[in-house]
XYZ file of C-alpha atoms in Angstrom:
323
model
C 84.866 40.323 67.729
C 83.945 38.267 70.725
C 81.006 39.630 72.640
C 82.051 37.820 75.755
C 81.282 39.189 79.143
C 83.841 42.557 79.102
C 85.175 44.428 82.248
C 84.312 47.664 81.939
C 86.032 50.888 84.770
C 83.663 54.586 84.697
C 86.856 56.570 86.119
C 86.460 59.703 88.042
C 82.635 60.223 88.290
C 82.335 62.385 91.083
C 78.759 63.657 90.714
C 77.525 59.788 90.324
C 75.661 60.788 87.473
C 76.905 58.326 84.355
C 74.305 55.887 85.024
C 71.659 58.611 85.300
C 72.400 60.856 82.386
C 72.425 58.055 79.990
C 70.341 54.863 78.864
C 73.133 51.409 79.693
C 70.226 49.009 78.772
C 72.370 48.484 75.295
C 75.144 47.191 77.073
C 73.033 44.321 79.449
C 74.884 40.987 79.086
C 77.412 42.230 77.845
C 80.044 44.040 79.618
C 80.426 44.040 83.539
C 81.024 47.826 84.645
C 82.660 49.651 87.939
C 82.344 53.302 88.504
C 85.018 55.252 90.558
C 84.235 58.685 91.972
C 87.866 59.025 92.733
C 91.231 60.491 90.606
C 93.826 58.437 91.672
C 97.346 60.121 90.246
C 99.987 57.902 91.419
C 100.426 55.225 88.538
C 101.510 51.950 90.521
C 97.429 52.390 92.409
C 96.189 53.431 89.149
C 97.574 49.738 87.531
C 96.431 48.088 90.401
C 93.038 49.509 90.186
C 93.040 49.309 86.040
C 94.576 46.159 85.075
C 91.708 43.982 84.847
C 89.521 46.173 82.674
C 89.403 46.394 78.785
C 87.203 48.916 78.756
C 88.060 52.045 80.120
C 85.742 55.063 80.624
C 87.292 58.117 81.199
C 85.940 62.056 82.260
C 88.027 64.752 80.037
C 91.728 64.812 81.366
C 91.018 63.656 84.936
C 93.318 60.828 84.802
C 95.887 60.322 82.489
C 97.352 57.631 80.304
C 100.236 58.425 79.060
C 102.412 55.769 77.798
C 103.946 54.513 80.590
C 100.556 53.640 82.419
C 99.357 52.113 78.602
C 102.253 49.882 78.873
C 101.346 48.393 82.305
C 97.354 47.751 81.785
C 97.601 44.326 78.977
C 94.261 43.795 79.225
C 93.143 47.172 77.890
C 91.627 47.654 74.365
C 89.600 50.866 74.454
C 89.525 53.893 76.016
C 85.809 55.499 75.505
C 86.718 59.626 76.572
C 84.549 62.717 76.838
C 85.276 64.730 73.751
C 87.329 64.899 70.451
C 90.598 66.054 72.265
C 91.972 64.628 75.352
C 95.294 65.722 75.866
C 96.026 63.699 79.111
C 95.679 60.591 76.747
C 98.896 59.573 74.381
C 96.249 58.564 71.359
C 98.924 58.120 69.116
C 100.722 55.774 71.501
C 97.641 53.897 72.310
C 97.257 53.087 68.601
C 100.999 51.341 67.956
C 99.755 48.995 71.585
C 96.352 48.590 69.592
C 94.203 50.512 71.704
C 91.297 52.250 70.452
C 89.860 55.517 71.405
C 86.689 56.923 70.806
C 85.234 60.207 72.088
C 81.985 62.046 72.206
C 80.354 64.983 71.204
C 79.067 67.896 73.518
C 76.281 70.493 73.964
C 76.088 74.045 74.789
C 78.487 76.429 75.462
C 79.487 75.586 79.265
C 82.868 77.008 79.352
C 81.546 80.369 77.851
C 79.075 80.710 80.702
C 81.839 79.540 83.625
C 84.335 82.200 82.252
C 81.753 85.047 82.986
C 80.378 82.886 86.327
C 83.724 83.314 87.318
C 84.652 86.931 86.115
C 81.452 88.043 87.416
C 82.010 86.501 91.152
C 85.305 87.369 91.344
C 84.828 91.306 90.350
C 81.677 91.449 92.480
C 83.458 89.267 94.857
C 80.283 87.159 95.848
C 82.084 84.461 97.278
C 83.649 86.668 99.965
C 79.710 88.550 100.702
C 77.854 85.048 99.953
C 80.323 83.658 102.909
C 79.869 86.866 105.462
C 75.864 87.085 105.257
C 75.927 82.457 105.758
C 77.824 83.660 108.873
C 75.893 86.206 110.522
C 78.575 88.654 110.120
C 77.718 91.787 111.519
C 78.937 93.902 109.157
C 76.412 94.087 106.174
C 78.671 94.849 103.543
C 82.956 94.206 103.269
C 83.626 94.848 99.854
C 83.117 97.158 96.950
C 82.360 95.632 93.492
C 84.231 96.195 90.679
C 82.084 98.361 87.701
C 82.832 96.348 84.188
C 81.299 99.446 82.064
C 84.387 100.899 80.371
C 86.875 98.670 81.658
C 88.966 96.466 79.567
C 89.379 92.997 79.037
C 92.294 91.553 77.598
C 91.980 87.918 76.120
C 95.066 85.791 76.101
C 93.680 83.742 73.179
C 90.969 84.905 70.473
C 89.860 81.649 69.116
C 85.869 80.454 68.873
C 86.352 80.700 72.912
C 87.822 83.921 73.313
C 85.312 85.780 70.511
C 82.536 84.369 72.312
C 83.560 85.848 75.605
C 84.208 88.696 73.773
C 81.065 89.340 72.312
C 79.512 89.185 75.698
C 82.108 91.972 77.014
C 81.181 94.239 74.750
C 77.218 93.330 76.292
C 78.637 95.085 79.350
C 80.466 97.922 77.095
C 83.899 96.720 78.077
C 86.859 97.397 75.701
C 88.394 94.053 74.543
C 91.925 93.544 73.384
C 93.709 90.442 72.434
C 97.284 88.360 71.821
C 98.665 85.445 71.405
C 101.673 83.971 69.904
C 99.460 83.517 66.378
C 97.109 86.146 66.597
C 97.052 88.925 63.495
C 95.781 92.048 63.123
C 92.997 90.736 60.902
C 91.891 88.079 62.671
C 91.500 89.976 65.763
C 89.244 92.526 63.826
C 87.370 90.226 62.092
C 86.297 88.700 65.745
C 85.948 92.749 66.551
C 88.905 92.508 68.729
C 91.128 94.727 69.298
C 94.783 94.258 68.202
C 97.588 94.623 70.871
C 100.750 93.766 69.316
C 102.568 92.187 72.404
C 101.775 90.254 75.509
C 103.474 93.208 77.536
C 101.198 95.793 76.719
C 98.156 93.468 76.697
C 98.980 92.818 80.505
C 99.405 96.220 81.128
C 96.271 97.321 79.618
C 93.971 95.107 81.098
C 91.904 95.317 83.966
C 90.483 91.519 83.513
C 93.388 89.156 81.881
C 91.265 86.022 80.690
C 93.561 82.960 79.035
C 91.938 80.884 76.368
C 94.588 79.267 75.162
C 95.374 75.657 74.213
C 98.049 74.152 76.225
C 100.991 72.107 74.865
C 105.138 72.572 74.613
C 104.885 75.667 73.825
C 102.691 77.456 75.838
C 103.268 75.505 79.211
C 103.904 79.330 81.670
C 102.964 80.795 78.517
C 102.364 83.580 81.975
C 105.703 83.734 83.917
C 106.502 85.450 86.618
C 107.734 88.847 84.799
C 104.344 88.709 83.172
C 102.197 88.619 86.242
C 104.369 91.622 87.503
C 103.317 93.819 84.442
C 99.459 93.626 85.657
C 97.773 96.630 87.464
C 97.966 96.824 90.986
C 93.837 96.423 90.519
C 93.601 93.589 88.033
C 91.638 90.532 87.922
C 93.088 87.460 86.755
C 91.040 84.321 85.229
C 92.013 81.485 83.794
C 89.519 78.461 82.864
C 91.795 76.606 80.095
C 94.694 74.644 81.795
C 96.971 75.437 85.219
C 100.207 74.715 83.719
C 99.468 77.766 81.351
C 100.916 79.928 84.137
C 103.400 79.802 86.501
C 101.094 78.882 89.289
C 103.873 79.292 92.454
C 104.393 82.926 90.916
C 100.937 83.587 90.342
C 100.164 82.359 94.249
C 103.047 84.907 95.187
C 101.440 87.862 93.432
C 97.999 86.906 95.193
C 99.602 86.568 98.372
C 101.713 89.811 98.120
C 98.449 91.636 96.999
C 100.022 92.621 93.973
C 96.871 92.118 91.843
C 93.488 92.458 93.406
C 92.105 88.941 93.106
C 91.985 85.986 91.113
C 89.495 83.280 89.231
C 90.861 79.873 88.761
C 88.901 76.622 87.569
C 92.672 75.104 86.534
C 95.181 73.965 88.599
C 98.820 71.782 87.849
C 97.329 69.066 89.967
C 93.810 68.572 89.837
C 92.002 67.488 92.087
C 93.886 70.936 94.375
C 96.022 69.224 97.198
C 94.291 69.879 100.694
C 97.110 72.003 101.735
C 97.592 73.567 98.459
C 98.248 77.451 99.115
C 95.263 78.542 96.976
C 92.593 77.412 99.295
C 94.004 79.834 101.669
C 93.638 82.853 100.024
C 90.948 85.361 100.216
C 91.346 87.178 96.927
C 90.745 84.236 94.890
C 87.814 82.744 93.526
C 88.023 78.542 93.274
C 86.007 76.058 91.277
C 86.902 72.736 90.618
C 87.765 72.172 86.738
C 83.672 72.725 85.925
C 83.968 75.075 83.047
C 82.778 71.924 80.532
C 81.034 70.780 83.239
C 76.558 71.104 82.341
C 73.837 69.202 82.588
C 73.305 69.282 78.889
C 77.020 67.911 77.915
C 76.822 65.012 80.782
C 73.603 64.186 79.060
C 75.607 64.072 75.397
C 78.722 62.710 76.978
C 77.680 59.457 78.759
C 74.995 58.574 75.226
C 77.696 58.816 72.963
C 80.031 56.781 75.440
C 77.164 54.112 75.484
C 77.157 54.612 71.725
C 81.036 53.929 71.237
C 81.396 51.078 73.431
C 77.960 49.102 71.887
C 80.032 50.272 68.294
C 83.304 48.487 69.361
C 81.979 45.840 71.226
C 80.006 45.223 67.839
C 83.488 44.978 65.545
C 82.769 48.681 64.194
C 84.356 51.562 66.212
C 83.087 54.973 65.804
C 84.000 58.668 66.629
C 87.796 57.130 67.139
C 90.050 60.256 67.516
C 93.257 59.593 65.522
């Protein structure tokens, strides 16, 4: 392979930290490299922006490439991503155009700690105090916390994520239950889960609902609007896997009808949140940015092993290439 002078796009770096979590030095003289700290969603400025490059870095599912925008960017021949699975990137199309795509490995166990960041700040409702006592309000105290000790949390999901943040419920002697579409008896035990045999009665049990679920045809508003209406007056809703697992305009009605207590949301159908999205509004939710993978210690893994794959193509021998 030629090891001309390659054009190389870091998409959607918002902390500025690729070039600091990671050693470039391998790639000197040989590729030419831009860094956005922008998502740009609309795919006529995303060809504009893209078409020169070959090389394409890209954060997780930030922007997509689906086969239309693969079509429009010729000069492309690798796509370096952020993980083993990117869903917002048509692999198996980008192998009949001859596109290669490598990801990375990762460290830790980042979205286990932002689940229980964000089921802890949400019952405690930190946000809401952390925000009265930065403004001098008056009144010490607004809000009462919500006890975890005996309450029960029901996991929408009980794969390696969900018996993770199960094991750490049962820290706070919660009561954990579980469902999903796939999800038997003895699996559910063997993760010391237990069993609810329909998504009904798990939303009607719970006082925290937490989805861990992996989203594709079939389990886009996996939560519909009839589901959100089976949850307790008092419950807390989270969800850290992927917006388009619930009906989001129902689930923004039941938050602003007060028909659940509050939510915790790091997912959203369009990410970056629209300015005047009707989330930021509320003040029974609890809002992060898509951060549940997000850690010092997986940038640090991410952008090496991107250095890694892109020295490994540019050198004729592609590795980590997700098929």
């Amino acid at each position: 392979m030629s090891t001309a002078l390659r054009r190389v796009a870091i998409l959607d770096d918002y902390q500025k930290v690729a070039f600091t979590l990671a050693d470039w030095a391998p790639l000197q003289d040989r590729v030419s490299i831009d860094v956005f700290t922008d998502t740009i969603s609309d795919e006529d400025a995303l060809v504009a922006r893209l078409e020169p490059y070959s090389i394409i870095c890209a954060m997780r599912e930030r922007t997509k490439f689906r086969a239309s925008l693969l079509d429009r960017l010729p000069n492309l021949k690798f796509i370096a991503t952020t993980g083993m699975k990117n869903a917002g990137i048509d692999v198996a199309y980008a192998k009949t155009k001859g596109i290669v795509v490598s990801g990375t490995g990762g460290s830790g166990d980042s979205t286990t700690e932002h689940i229980w960041a964000l089921i802890l700040s949400t019952a405690r409702y930190i946000v809401t105090e952390h925000a009265g006592v930065r403004a001098s309000r008056q009144l010490w105290q607004s809000t009462i916390p919500v006890g975890l000790q005996g309450k029960t949390l029901g996991l929408v999901g009980v794969g390696k994520l969900g018996q993770k943040t199960a094991k750490i419920a049962q820290v706070f002697g919660m009561k954990v239950i579980g469902w999903s579409p796939h999800l038997t008896r003895e699996r559910a035990e063997a993760a010391g889960v237990g069993f609810v045999e329909t998504k009904a009665e798990l939303l009607q049990s719970s006082d925290i609902v937490s989805i861990q679920m992996v989203l594709s045809e079939s389990t886009v508003h996996l939560i519909k609007a009839e589901d959100l209406a089976l949850l307790k007056p008092s419950a807390i809703f989270i969800n850290t896997s992927r917006g388009p697992l619930v009906d989001e305009d129902a689930l923004v009605e039941v938050l602003q009808k007060k028909k659940i207590a509050a939510a915790g949301l790091d997912v959203f159908d369009l990410e970056p949140l629209p300015l005047d999205h009707p989330l930021r509004g509320l003040d029974n939710v609890t809002l992060s940015p898509h951060m549940g993978y997000v850690s010092d210690d997986n940038y640090k893994v991410f952008w090496a092993h991107t250095v890694e794959n892109i020295v490994a193509f540019l050198d004729g021998s592609a590795k980590r290439v997700i098929v």
